[in-house]
């Protein structure tokens, strides 16, 4: 293996291992509660639930296998022995299982976590800030944030506010405590105060010297009341992704946090390579795989259309000269399909004749890379183009301030989801939300502040609703949400929770704090079995105005009669 | 004998699948088709036309040995070499799998850096 390739392999393996380690605590917790279930209620119910023992056996087997694969020998061995025990019970009659045996088994499962406590992550497995996706930060899951702040009151207030954005925050009032925790755990983000008055230390200095905290290698934000240049420079040197002055503007802080996580959560870029030179294609593929992209290679141009439909590449990297069909001809075939009119196509060829390059570009391609090309060049050329294509696609369908769907897209989504809901016989709920007295915010604090308020509603909606829900900015300060498979009652609970969280947010403008409220109206498709998405949106809007007339800061369900 | 290129890999655990893919595709340079169950393997195997099949022994539903028997009944795959992958490599067990007609048994956990060599050695044996 060449060094390049060995490094790419090592990187991929380290990535998988880190992902695995991040998921492991949750898996162990689930195993624990399953095993604890074996011990519960033994007085009344001597027979064991076979299904849960089956489940335990299966999960322990997986854990033994995966743990071994990732070099966690102790964990694997312990899981294996528990697996054997469960298997033995399943084979005989588990009904007669002694209470002591169950307790011993549950204790064994509980002890699995201990095998990890001594786990010392090798340097190669430590993620770097730029390349590692925080797997625990997968959409819809809690994101673990550590807040290191010696001002307890401020710390607690910040914890409360961040938690309403679905961040799980752990407060440390001393740097030493965070250092200690860092030996065995890893957050998805670290937020630190710069000045620790009582300890008399500057966190930017301290952090640079603390191997335990450096090793976390998670995104880092600083908060501070002193704006001194030296600390700012040191923060930048430490790779901090934000430096926020007190009094804190929480929505701005959250907006930065979101940005950081979004970058890390972006799905891998998908690249299709079309090249008749198998070795070269394999080499490019390896290079791009090593950069975390998903790559497929097409050797036979005849199957191009099937391949593009199935794989949905975000960029096609194509050899200009292939024996039977030329690159430009293939590009032409791709461009015949409306869906792929904007799919970036990049030629890769040894062709250095500029005129011929231009000719090739005129026929449907976007760019031209000249062979030989270094891996680094190839990766960056591909990455930049895919990112730009993604931005463009987002700009077409998404509102620039909030990142939510635009008016037309959310209306279309409402129509589609109402039809889908009727087909599958499930309810869908549509909601309209509006910020109360928004004009006053703009008038009193300016439009920039108004934008902050609007984006924080957007962030709350994104954080509190499910991945499968669709959220749009309907107008200036008006939002619409489409909640598939959700009835009116459940939607009311959800939106009322969002309403309360929004009301509890404190915005800060030139040292003055203020709060806003919102009103919402919702309607469930089951209330009006014969109406279209647009009619239901109108009904939700009607309910929203009922909420406004009823005194604002409330959520109303549409009246049963639509007209 | 032609060179080993196409490997059908049947394993239910996604984490192990991912590591094996790197070991076989990136390190070994093979073309790998991964199936997550015996049933899936039966559906996909003929179309993929593997040179060699790697089968995890313990999978929920259809386990390795029963997948093996079912694959053998497909005329296209009657002769395709199969290796089992298992954590419990005891001589009696290895003998049993070989008696079923398996080419060899690979111990789990495998080393991702050497798995490809090991598979190639089994192919050439």
XYZ file of C-alpha atoms in Angstrom:
688
model
C 0.000 0.000 0.000
C 1.222 3.481 -0.716
C 1.509 5.951 2.148
C -1.366 7.993 0.743
C -3.615 5.033 0.673
C -2.561 3.802 4.092
C -3.312 7.240 5.482
C -6.725 7.319 3.815
C -7.502 3.879 5.208
C -6.330 4.851 8.668
C -8.422 7.999 8.553
C -11.546 6.123 7.506
C -11.039 3.524 10.198
C -10.459 6.182 12.842
C -13.638 7.896 11.729
C -15.712 4.756 12.035
C -14.225 4.025 15.416
C -14.996 7.488 16.706
C -18.536 7.298 15.432
C -18.868 3.984 17.144
C -17.468 5.258 20.430
C -19.852 8.180 20.329
C -22.831 5.858 19.928
C -21.648 3.337 22.477
C -22.847 5.044 25.703
C -26.430 5.171 24.413
C -26.291 1.495 23.437
C -24.919 0.534 26.852
C -27.659 2.536 28.542
C -30.310 0.664 26.564
C -28.735 -2.685 27.378
C -28.723 -1.654 30.997
C -32.396 -0.868 31.097
C -33.219 -4.111 29.281
C -31.154 -6.074 31.793
C -32.676 -4.181 34.710
C -36.059 -5.226 33.341
C -35.105 -8.858 34.008
C -34.863 -8.109 37.711
C -38.045 -6.123 38.130
C -41.206 -7.619 39.602
C -39.706 -11.050 40.349
C -42.059 -11.477 43.316
C -45.188 -11.595 41.202
C -43.844 -12.725 37.902
C -41.286 -15.507 38.068
C -41.223 -16.130 34.324
C -38.823 -14.110 32.292
C -39.916 -12.165 29.295
C -38.487 -14.286 26.528
C -38.653 -11.480 24.021
C -36.494 -9.163 26.087
C -33.994 -11.933 26.790
C -33.881 -12.553 23.044
C -33.294 -8.878 22.438
C -30.554 -8.786 25.074
C -28.893 -11.824 23.580
C -28.966 -10.302 20.121
C -27.615 -6.938 21.258
C -24.866 -8.500 23.339
C -23.852 -10.538 20.337
C -23.636 -7.403 18.221
C -21.711 -5.600 20.927
C -19.223 -8.461 21.262
C -18.665 -8.413 17.516
C -18.475 -4.679 16.975
C -16.457 -4.057 20.157
C -13.875 -6.601 18.994
C -13.767 -5.060 15.550
C -12.945 -1.657 17.007
C -10.255 -3.038 19.314
C -12.269 -2.901 22.542
C -11.128 -6.357 23.613
C -12.319 -6.151 27.230
C -15.749 -4.945 26.261
C -16.001 -7.610 23.589
C -14.959 -10.414 25.943
C -17.377 -9.328 28.690
C -20.217 -8.962 26.206
C -19.373 -12.364 24.752
C -19.565 -14.098 28.101
C -22.907 -12.419 28.899
C -24.130 -13.385 25.452
C -23.271 -17.033 26.160
C -25.109 -16.880 29.451
C -28.224 -15.448 27.798
C -27.997 -18.059 25.069
C -27.840 -20.828 27.658
C -30.959 -19.502 29.357
C -32.801 -19.224 26.097
C -31.927 -22.813 25.216
C -33.160 -24.203 28.549
C -36.276 -22.873 30.152
C -35.677 -19.312 31.152
C -38.837 -19.373 33.273
C -37.102 -21.020 36.145
C -34.316 -18.521 36.310
C -33.072 -17.784 39.818
C -33.456 -14.263 41.065
C -29.753 -14.240 41.989
C -28.769 -15.248 38.482
C -30.775 -12.385 37.006
C -29.239 -9.891 39.367
C -25.772 -11.179 38.607
C -26.505 -10.869 34.898
C -27.825 -7.317 35.226
C -24.748 -6.423 37.270
C -22.585 -7.879 34.516
C -24.347 -5.726 31.930
C -24.007 -2.662 34.144
C -20.295 -3.366 34.472
C -19.795 -3.248 30.678
C -19.453 0.512 30.876
C -16.529 0.109 33.260
C -14.479 -1.522 30.508
C -14.652 1.806 28.707
C -13.718 3.967 31.652
C -10.094 2.941 31.323
C -10.191 3.337 27.599
C -7.439 5.635 26.539
C -8.192 6.927 23.088
C -5.100 6.685 20.929
C -4.083 9.917 19.242
C -4.949 8.525 15.828
C -8.518 8.031 16.914
C -8.896 11.541 18.234
C -10.967 13.548 15.848
C -9.844 16.833 14.471
C -12.227 19.733 14.516
C -12.439 20.144 10.790
C -12.943 16.602 9.612
C -14.955 14.819 12.255
C -18.707 14.876 12.121
C -20.045 14.878 15.655
C -22.119 11.779 15.364
C -23.867 12.416 18.639
C -25.107 15.595 17.027
C -27.161 13.705 14.492
C -30.327 15.587 13.604
C -33.114 15.103 16.057
C -30.825 14.050 18.859
C -29.649 16.033 21.801
C -26.405 17.825 21.336
C -24.090 17.754 24.336
C -22.657 21.125 25.220
C -20.256 21.797 28.051
C -20.402 25.269 29.520
C -17.466 26.310 31.676
C -18.481 29.478 33.499
C -17.550 30.517 37.050
C -20.497 32.882 37.419
C -23.075 30.378 38.634
C -26.101 32.608 38.071
C -25.143 33.515 34.528
C -24.232 29.892 33.901
C -27.605 28.610 35.053
C -29.492 31.230 33.051
C -27.519 30.306 29.944
C -28.155 26.603 30.538
C -31.879 27.320 30.750
C -31.900 29.316 27.536
C -29.765 26.874 25.574
C -31.886 23.971 26.732
C -34.933 25.547 25.159
C -33.062 25.168 21.853
C -32.704 21.447 22.578
C -29.069 21.596 23.550
C -28.144 19.434 26.486
C -25.917 21.605 28.611
C -23.618 20.591 31.431
C -22.359 23.439 33.569
C -18.887 23.402 35.086
C -17.979 26.255 37.412
C -14.300 25.327 37.556
C -11.952 24.554 34.706
C -10.517 21.669 36.713
C -13.902 19.929 36.808
C -14.231 20.122 33.053
C -10.682 18.826 32.685
C -11.537 15.886 34.873
C -14.695 15.065 32.922
C -12.741 15.357 29.666
C -10.718 12.320 30.660
C -13.685 10.043 30.114
C -16.294 11.961 28.115
C -16.538 14.145 25.100
C -19.058 16.900 24.419
C -20.083 18.065 20.955
C -19.153 21.614 21.817
C -17.271 23.495 24.512
C -18.298 27.006 25.559
C -15.888 28.700 27.957
C -15.741 31.934 29.801
C -12.396 33.641 29.288
C -11.807 35.104 32.745
C -12.097 32.961 35.859
C -11.965 35.546 38.634
C -11.852 33.186 41.597
C -9.211 30.935 40.153
C -7.440 33.966 38.778
C -6.836 32.374 35.392
C -7.458 33.243 31.798
C -9.122 30.298 30.071
C -7.400 30.894 26.756
C -4.045 30.461 28.530
C -5.240 27.541 30.561
C -6.764 25.728 27.609
C -3.575 25.927 25.599
C -1.813 24.094 28.418
C -4.448 21.491 29.191
C -3.917 18.282 27.230
C -7.208 16.819 28.455
C -9.252 19.726 27.143
C -7.241 20.048 23.932
C -7.826 16.386 23.279
C -11.594 16.984 23.147
C -11.039 18.618 19.785
C -14.667 19.688 19.615
C -15.846 23.102 18.400
C -15.005 25.816 20.869
C -16.711 29.123 21.646
C -15.601 31.768 24.122
C -17.808 34.133 26.092
C -16.287 37.084 27.874
C -16.833 40.444 29.468
C -13.329 41.646 28.632
C -12.611 42.351 25.029
C -8.842 42.234 25.019
C -6.923 41.684 21.846
C -4.457 39.191 23.286
C -7.220 36.835 24.418
C -8.932 37.153 21.059
C -5.747 36.191 19.235
C -5.169 33.277 21.575
C -8.778 32.175 21.066
C -8.239 32.235 17.315
C -5.034 30.241 17.717
C -6.948 27.659 19.719
C -9.337 27.320 16.792
C -12.277 28.963 18.565
C -15.272 29.350 16.278
C -16.785 32.241 18.155
C -15.989 34.966 20.668
C -19.052 36.497 22.293
C -19.146 39.530 24.528
C -21.313 39.820 27.617
C -24.097 40.682 28.103
C -24.725 37.715 25.895
C -27.034 37.858 22.952
C -28.286 34.280 23.231
C -30.035 34.051 19.845
C -26.811 35.131 18.142
C -24.854 32.591 20.158
C -27.343 29.870 19.226
C -27.251 30.900 15.606
C -23.468 30.438 15.588
C -23.798 27.102 17.353
C -26.275 25.971 14.714
C -23.958 27.019 11.920
C -21.102 25.043 13.424
C -23.195 21.921 13.818
C -24.757 22.248 10.403
C -21.344 22.295 8.765
C -20.429 19.137 10.601
C -23.707 17.440 9.889
C -23.749 18.055 6.167
C -24.178 14.674 4.510
C -21.208 13.299 2.582
C -20.850 14.656 -0.927
C -21.765 12.158 -3.641
C -19.508 11.943 -6.657
C -19.841 9.763 -9.734
C -16.672 8.999 -11.674
C -17.005 7.998 -15.321
C -13.727 6.712 -16.659
C -12.716 3.777 -18.807
C -9.330 3.573 -17.107
C -10.155 1.297 -14.193
C -6.966 1.867 -12.251
C -7.162 5.615 -12.508
C -10.841 5.634 -11.564
C -10.035 3.462 -8.574
C -7.309 5.874 -7.577
C -9.581 8.934 -7.774
C -12.253 7.082 -5.905
C -9.854 6.267 -3.101
C -8.694 9.844 -2.862
C -12.264 11.172 -2.643
C -13.337 8.416 -0.268
C -10.438 9.393 1.934
C -11.899 12.903 2.052
C -15.165 11.472 3.384
C -17.149 11.578 0.150
C -19.384 8.886 -1.258
C -18.035 7.764 -4.591
C -19.223 5.417 -7.290
C -17.434 4.516 -10.477
C -19.084 3.886 -13.812
C -17.106 1.938 -16.392
C -19.881 1.383 -18.895
C -21.379 4.631 -20.149
C -24.477 2.797 -21.430
C -25.785 2.496 -17.873
C -25.203 6.183 -17.111
C -28.855 7.128 -16.801
C -29.688 4.276 -14.417
C -26.615 5.079 -12.389
C -27.373 8.772 -12.081
C -30.999 8.052 -11.139
C -30.052 5.519 -8.500
C -27.002 7.180 -6.975
C -28.107 10.817 -7.403
C -24.575 12.200 -7.605
C -23.965 15.851 -6.771
C -21.116 16.005 -9.231
C -20.006 13.914 -12.183
C -16.309 13.610 -12.834
C -15.854 12.447 -16.381
C -12.996 11.435 -18.615
C -13.051 13.491 -21.804
C -11.833 10.758 -24.110
C -13.351 7.353 -23.797
C -13.177 4.711 -26.510
C -16.825 4.479 -27.586
C -18.669 7.534 -26.330
C -16.965 10.842 -25.687
C -17.373 12.884 -22.506
C -19.231 15.720 -24.255
C -21.718 13.258 -25.753
C -22.378 11.814 -22.325
C -22.744 15.292 -20.852
C -25.296 15.975 -23.565
C -27.249 12.881 -22.560
C -27.288 14.003 -18.936
C -28.462 17.482 -19.933
C -31.390 16.037 -21.868
C -32.993 15.376 -18.479
C -34.569 18.397 -16.795
C -33.759 17.106 -13.319
C -30.076 17.116 -14.031
C -29.831 20.375 -15.892
C -27.818 21.877 -13.054
C -25.841 18.792 -12.028
C -22.181 19.866 -12.089
C -20.172 17.960 -14.694
C -16.411 18.259 -14.581
C -14.072 16.826 -17.201
C -10.857 15.258 -16.237
C -8.453 14.869 -19.072
C -4.910 15.158 -20.267
C -6.185 17.557 -22.940
C -4.124 20.734 -22.652
C -5.258 22.337 -25.905
C -7.282 25.305 -24.714
C -9.496 25.471 -27.803
C -10.479 21.862 -27.447
C -11.101 22.379 -23.737
C -13.448 25.251 -24.531
C -15.213 23.185 -27.163
C -15.776 20.451 -24.645
C -17.099 22.933 -22.089
C -19.572 24.366 -24.531
C -21.295 21.047 -24.600
C -22.808 20.897 -21.155
C -19.872 20.692 -18.779
C -19.017 23.100 -16.000
C -15.298 22.811 -15.653
C -12.151 21.177 -16.813
C -9.454 19.611 -14.678
C -6.190 18.657 -16.296
C -4.498 15.326 -15.617
C -2.220 14.648 -13.862
C -3.850 16.135 -10.825
C -2.806 15.799 -7.191
C -5.238 14.278 -4.718
C -5.429 17.518 -2.779
C -6.296 19.483 -5.924
C -8.913 16.966 -6.966
C -10.537 16.889 -3.537
C -10.719 20.646 -3.220
C -11.988 21.126 -6.784
C -14.782 18.637 -6.170
C -15.615 19.841 -2.679
C -15.915 23.496 -3.623
C -18.164 22.760 -6.589
C -20.495 20.500 -4.662
C -20.724 23.029 -1.844
C -21.593 25.751 -4.293
C -24.193 23.587 -5.985
C -25.706 22.863 -2.586
C -25.815 26.553 -1.731
C -27.483 27.304 -5.004
C -30.113 24.620 -4.501
C -30.752 25.925 -0.989
C -31.087 29.482 -2.284
C -33.695 28.464 -4.782
C -35.974 26.756 -2.279
C -34.958 28.317 1.032
C -35.395 31.655 2.713
C -32.020 33.331 3.106
C -32.518 34.699 6.617
C -33.947 31.620 8.290
C -32.952 28.733 6.055
C -36.617 27.659 6.088
C -38.643 26.863 2.980
C -39.973 29.817 1.049
C -43.661 30.682 0.732
C -44.236 28.758 -2.493
C -42.312 25.673 -1.343
C -44.124 25.343 1.972
C -47.512 25.806 0.281
C -46.634 23.090 -2.178
C -45.460 20.886 0.709
C -48.800 21.432 2.482
C -50.701 20.285 -0.610
C -48.511 17.234 -1.113
C -48.626 16.198 2.532
C -52.410 16.552 2.768
C -52.820 14.295 -0.264
C -50.296 11.829 1.114
C -51.979 11.804 4.523
C -55.349 10.968 2.953
C -53.785 8.169 0.929
C -52.150 6.503 3.914
C -55.092 7.226 6.213
C -53.081 9.252 8.727
C -53.640 12.820 9.940
C -51.439 15.753 9.013
C -51.536 19.013 10.944
C -50.835 22.415 9.415
C -49.877 25.340 11.590
C -49.427 29.063 11.069
C -47.402 31.126 13.512
C -46.898 34.853 13.800
C -44.712 36.949 16.078
C -46.843 39.270 18.233
C -46.380 43.045 17.793
C -43.375 42.443 15.594
C -43.525 45.958 14.196
C -42.626 47.276 17.643
C -39.425 45.227 17.654
C -38.368 46.760 14.364
C -39.383 50.249 15.472
C -37.734 50.092 18.894
C -34.623 48.072 18.193
C -34.068 48.256 14.464
C -34.388 45.802 11.593
C -31.201 43.932 12.430
C -32.681 43.018 15.790
C -35.953 42.136 14.073
C -34.018 39.658 11.945
C -32.527 38.104 15.069
C -36.005 37.616 16.523
C -37.238 36.059 13.284
C -34.308 33.691 13.095
C -34.771 32.591 16.659
C -38.348 31.518 15.917
C -36.951 29.619 12.945
C -34.306 27.990 15.126
C -36.818 27.028 17.793
C -39.094 25.466 15.179
C -36.223 23.542 13.656
C -34.976 22.353 17.007
C -38.316 21.396 18.528
C -40.100 19.854 15.555
C -39.178 16.531 14.004
C -36.846 15.984 11.062
C -39.793 14.893 8.951
C -41.765 18.080 9.633
C -41.656 20.841 7.040
C -41.186 24.411 8.132
C -41.468 27.545 6.032
C -41.271 31.281 6.357
C -44.661 32.248 5.047
C -44.238 35.995 5.093
C -42.347 38.679 7.023
C -42.879 37.462 10.562
C -45.255 34.653 9.698
C -44.310 30.971 9.641
C -46.013 27.805 8.460
C -45.338 24.232 9.546
C -46.540 20.938 8.114
C -46.554 18.095 10.623
C -47.195 14.718 8.974
C -48.712 11.926 11.083
C -49.505 14.305 13.890
C -53.010 14.989 15.238
C -54.358 18.317 16.445
C -53.942 17.519 20.109
C -50.318 16.514 19.799
C -49.555 19.464 17.553
C -51.156 21.792 20.065
C -48.883 20.479 22.815
C -45.831 20.865 20.584
C -46.618 24.392 19.468
C -47.656 25.542 22.896
C -44.311 24.326 24.192
C -42.581 26.306 21.459
C -44.709 29.348 22.319
C -43.635 29.163 25.971
C -39.976 28.674 25.122
C -40.037 31.618 22.778
C -41.680 33.824 25.410
C -38.930 32.850 27.866
C -36.139 33.933 25.507
C -34.340 37.143 26.409
C -33.095 39.290 23.575
C -30.546 41.917 24.267
C -30.115 45.207 22.456
C -27.565 47.785 23.571
C -27.609 46.445 27.090
C -31.423 46.392 27.300
C -33.247 43.073 27.558
C -36.595 42.424 25.968
C -38.843 39.469 25.206
C -41.346 38.629 22.472
C -44.314 36.313 22.174
C -45.967 34.504 19.317
C -49.439 33.286 18.414
C -50.318 30.209 16.409
C -53.278 28.559 14.767
C -53.472 24.971 13.630
C -55.736 22.631 11.796
C -55.674 18.873 11.379
C -56.575 17.237 8.071
C -58.942 14.856 9.882
C -61.085 17.847 10.895
C -61.786 18.641 7.257
C -61.655 15.438 5.242
C -62.545 17.092 1.927
C -60.401 20.205 1.819
C -57.140 20.868 0.033
C -53.841 21.899 1.583
C -54.426 25.520 0.589
C -57.864 25.523 2.214
C -56.430 23.979 5.357
C -53.714 26.644 5.475
C -56.459 29.254 5.268
C -58.230 27.552 8.175
C -54.985 27.556 10.198
C -54.587 31.236 9.378
C -58.141 31.843 10.586
C -57.270 30.064 13.863
C -54.130 32.193 14.123
C -56.217 35.336 13.893
C -58.580 33.953 16.516
C -55.515 33.560 18.745
C -54.543 37.177 18.027
C -58.050 38.414 18.804
C -58.057 36.288 21.961
C -55.153 38.299 23.352
C -52.078 36.903 21.555
C -49.361 34.639 23.056
C -51.535 31.552 22.588
C -52.167 28.592 20.281
C -55.623 27.936 18.840
C -57.018 24.946 16.986
C -59.279 25.782 14.029
C -63.004 25.648 14.578
C -64.657 22.528 13.151
C -66.479 24.470 10.431
C -64.152 25.684 7.744
C -66.230 28.419 6.201
C -7.476 -19.366 -12.001
C -8.467 -15.770 -12.510
C -7.775 -13.138 -9.901
C -10.194 -12.612 -7.038
C -12.271 -9.491 -7.701
C -15.890 -9.746 -6.638
C -16.789 -10.538 -3.061
C -20.265 -10.960 -1.654
C -20.188 -10.156 2.044
C -23.070 -11.103 4.327
C -23.074 -9.551 7.787
C -25.919 -8.102 9.858
C -23.921 -5.664 11.982
C -23.510 -2.294 10.220
C -20.382 -1.283 12.155
C -18.561 -4.444 11.176
C -19.831 -4.063 7.601
C -18.281 -0.625 7.413
C -14.896 -1.781 8.664
C -14.923 -4.802 6.371
C -15.753 -2.609 3.386
C -12.697 -0.496 4.047
C -10.598 -3.612 4.574
C -11.795 -5.246 1.366
C -12.381 -2.269 -0.936
C -9.772 0.257 0.055
C -7.051 -2.061 1.296
C -7.793 -5.074 -0.894
C -9.089 -3.324 -3.994
C -11.943 -5.812 -4.350
C -15.432 -5.084 -5.587
C -17.665 -5.779 -2.624
C -21.400 -6.251 -2.369
C -22.667 -6.174 1.201
C -25.866 -7.872 2.275
C -27.323 -7.474 5.749
C -29.145 -10.773 5.929
C -29.211 -14.246 4.450
C -32.455 -13.406 2.661
C -30.942 -10.357 1.049
C -27.935 -12.393 -0.030
C -30.201 -14.941 -1.683
C -31.973 -12.203 -3.607
C -28.830 -10.399 -4.728
C -26.168 -13.059 -5.073
C -26.877 -14.396 -8.554
C -27.038 -10.959 -10.136
C -23.802 -9.903 -8.467
C -22.006 -13.098 -9.570
C -19.378 -13.134 -6.825
C -16.026 -14.904 -7.068
C -16.134 -15.558 -3.351
C -18.721 -15.314 -0.582
C -18.022 -14.311 3.028
C -20.745 -15.318 5.485
C -21.174 -14.255 9.068
C -22.193 -17.321 11.090
C -24.556 -15.788 13.570
C -27.257 -13.581 12.128
C -30.835 -13.137 13.306
C -33.385 -14.957 11.185
C -31.399 -16.917 8.654
C -27.996 -17.783 10.074
C -24.752 -18.357 8.147
C -24.993 -22.133 7.697
C -28.607 -21.993 6.462
C -27.744 -19.136 4.101
C -24.885 -21.265 2.870
C -27.142 -24.239 2.166
C -29.671 -22.069 0.352
C -26.966 -20.404 -1.768
C -25.599 -23.800 -2.722
C -28.975 -24.730 -4.139
C -28.741 -21.936 -6.682
C -27.093 -23.524 -9.731
C -25.070 -20.358 -10.485
C -23.487 -20.418 -7.038
C -23.127 -24.148 -6.477
C -19.361 -23.940 -6.925
C -18.602 -20.469 -5.547
C -16.121 -20.687 -2.663
C -17.550 -19.634 0.692
C -15.740 -18.687 3.899
C -17.485 -18.291 7.228
C -16.669 -15.538 9.662
C -17.163 -16.236 13.335
C -15.921 -15.279 16.754
C -15.807 -18.762 18.155
C -13.087 -20.447 16.182
C -12.735 -23.833 17.816
C -11.288 -26.794 15.901
C -14.551 -28.726 16.095
C -16.479 -25.782 14.732
C -14.049 -25.199 11.896
C -14.264 -28.876 11.028
C -18.046 -28.657 11.022
C -18.149 -25.682 8.659
C -15.636 -27.341 6.362
C -17.736 -30.483 6.372
C -20.624 -28.364 5.119
C -18.417 -27.432 2.180
C -16.940 -24.107 3.333
C -13.487 -23.262 2.020
C -12.288 -21.860 5.338
C -13.207 -19.944 8.494
C -12.075 -16.418 9.321
C -11.844 -15.407 12.973
C -13.607 -12.311 14.239
C -12.567 -9.719 15.115
C -10.477 -9.521 11.964
C -7.617 -7.136 11.405
C -8.760 -4.645 8.744
C -5.225 -4.251 7.450
C -4.731 -7.974 6.787
C -8.254 -9.203 6.024
C -7.753 -8.758 2.275
C -4.579 -10.881 2.325
C -6.323 -13.518 4.347
C -9.230 -13.624 1.912
C -6.852 -13.780 -1.048
C -4.985 -16.670 0.578
C -8.269 -18.545 1.019
C -9.105 -17.898 -2.630
C -5.757 -19.196 -3.794
C -5.707 -22.219 -1.492
